[in-house]
Amino acid sequence: MSFLGKQEEALAAFEKGKQINPKDADVSFEIGTIRLQKGDREGARAAFRKPSELDPSDADYKRAFAGTSAPQESRKKN
């Protein structure tokens, strides 16, 4: 989902939704998606953890969490 440059507003809205219903896996997933788009890998990982715990059978949730768990490639110059 693209938020057309309104990531901060979308993130704030999803964070508010998470406060209202902390067991909504989709809300946490969207928070993780936005954080990842913003380059916040650790924040995305934390957000993706919740939906993967709430619905471990969902392949998208598991894939997103696993994707942020993998170590980043080192960019060494020779």
JSON list of N, CA and C in Angstrom, two decimals, residues 5 7 10 25 28 40-41 45 67 76:
[
{"chain": "A", "resi": 5, "resn": "GLY", "atom": "N", "xyz": [3.30, 9.87, -0.02]},
{"chain": "A", "resi": 5, "resn": "GLY", "atom": "CA", "xyz": [3.99, 10.94, 0.71]},
{"chain": "A", "resi": 5, "resn": "GLY", "atom": "C", "xyz": [3.36, 11.32, 2.03]},
{"chain": "A", "resi": 7, "resn": "GLN", "atom": "N", "xyz": [3.18, 9.38, 4.77]},
{"chain": "A", "resi": 7, "resn": "GLN", "atom": "CA", "xyz": [3.53, 8.29, 5.67]},
{"chain": "A", "resi": 7, "resn": "GLN", "atom": "C", "xyz": [3.35, 8.66, 7.14]},
{"chain": "A", "resi": 10, "resn": "ALA", "atom": "N", "xyz": [-0.34, 8.61, 7.97]},
{"chain": "A", "resi": 10, "resn": "ALA", "atom": "CA", "xyz": [-0.83, 7.23, 7.98]},
{"chain": "A", "resi": 10, "resn": "ALA", "atom": "C", "xyz": [-0.32, 6.48, 9.20]},
{"chain": "A", "resi": 25, "resn": "ALA", "atom": "N", "xyz": [-4.25, -7.56, 13.93]},
{"chain": "A", "resi": 25, "resn": "ALA", "atom": "CA", "xyz": [-2.99, -7.90, 13.27]},
{"chain": "A", "resi": 25, "resn": "ALA", "atom": "C", "xyz": [-2.73, -7.04, 12.04]},
{"chain": "A", "resi": 28, "resn": "SER", "atom": "N", "xyz": [-1.06, -3.63, 12.92]},
{"chain": "A", "resi": 28, "resn": "SER", "atom": "CA", "xyz": [0.37, -3.77, 13.20]},
{"chain": "A", "resi": 28, "resn": "SER", "atom": "C", "xyz": [1.15, -4.06, 11.93]},
{"chain": "A", "resi": 40, "resn": "ASP", "atom": "N", "xyz": [13.13, 2.26, 8.60]},
{"chain": "A", "resi": 40, "resn": "ASP", "atom": "CA", "xyz": [13.23, 1.89, 10.01]},
{"chain": "A", "resi": 40, "resn": "ASP", "atom": "C", "xyz": [13.05, 0.38, 10.14]},
{"chain": "A", "resi": 41, "resn": "ARG", "atom": "N", "xyz": [14.12, -0.35, 9.86]},
{"chain": "A", "resi": 41, "resn": "ARG", "atom": "CA", "xyz": [14.08, -1.81, 9.87]},
{"chain": "A", "resi": 41, "resn": "ARG", "atom": "C", "xyz": [13.74, -2.38, 11.25]},
{"chain": "A", "resi": 45, "resn": "ARG", "atom": "N", "xyz": [10.46, -4.48, 12.21]},
{"chain": "A", "resi": 45, "resn": "ARG", "atom": "CA", "xyz": [10.56, -5.81, 12.82]},
{"chain": "A", "resi": 45, "resn": "ARG", "atom": "C", "xyz": [9.69, -5.91, 14.07]},
{"chain": "A", "resi": 67, "resn": "GLY", "atom": "N", "xyz": [11.57, -11.45, 6.91]},
{"chain": "A", "resi": 67, "resn": "GLY", "atom": "CA", "xyz": [12.34, -10.55, 6.05]},
{"chain": "A", "resi": 67, "resn": "GLY", "atom": "C", "xyz": [13.08, -9.48, 6.83]},
{"chain": "A", "resi": 76, "resn": "LYS", "atom": "N", "xyz": [30.77, -3.84, 1.79]},
{"chain": "A", "resi": 76, "resn": "LYS", "atom": "CA", "xyz": [32.20, -3.55, 1.92]},
{"chain": "A", "resi": 76, "resn": "LYS", "atom": "C", "xyz": [32.76, -3.17, 0.58]}
]
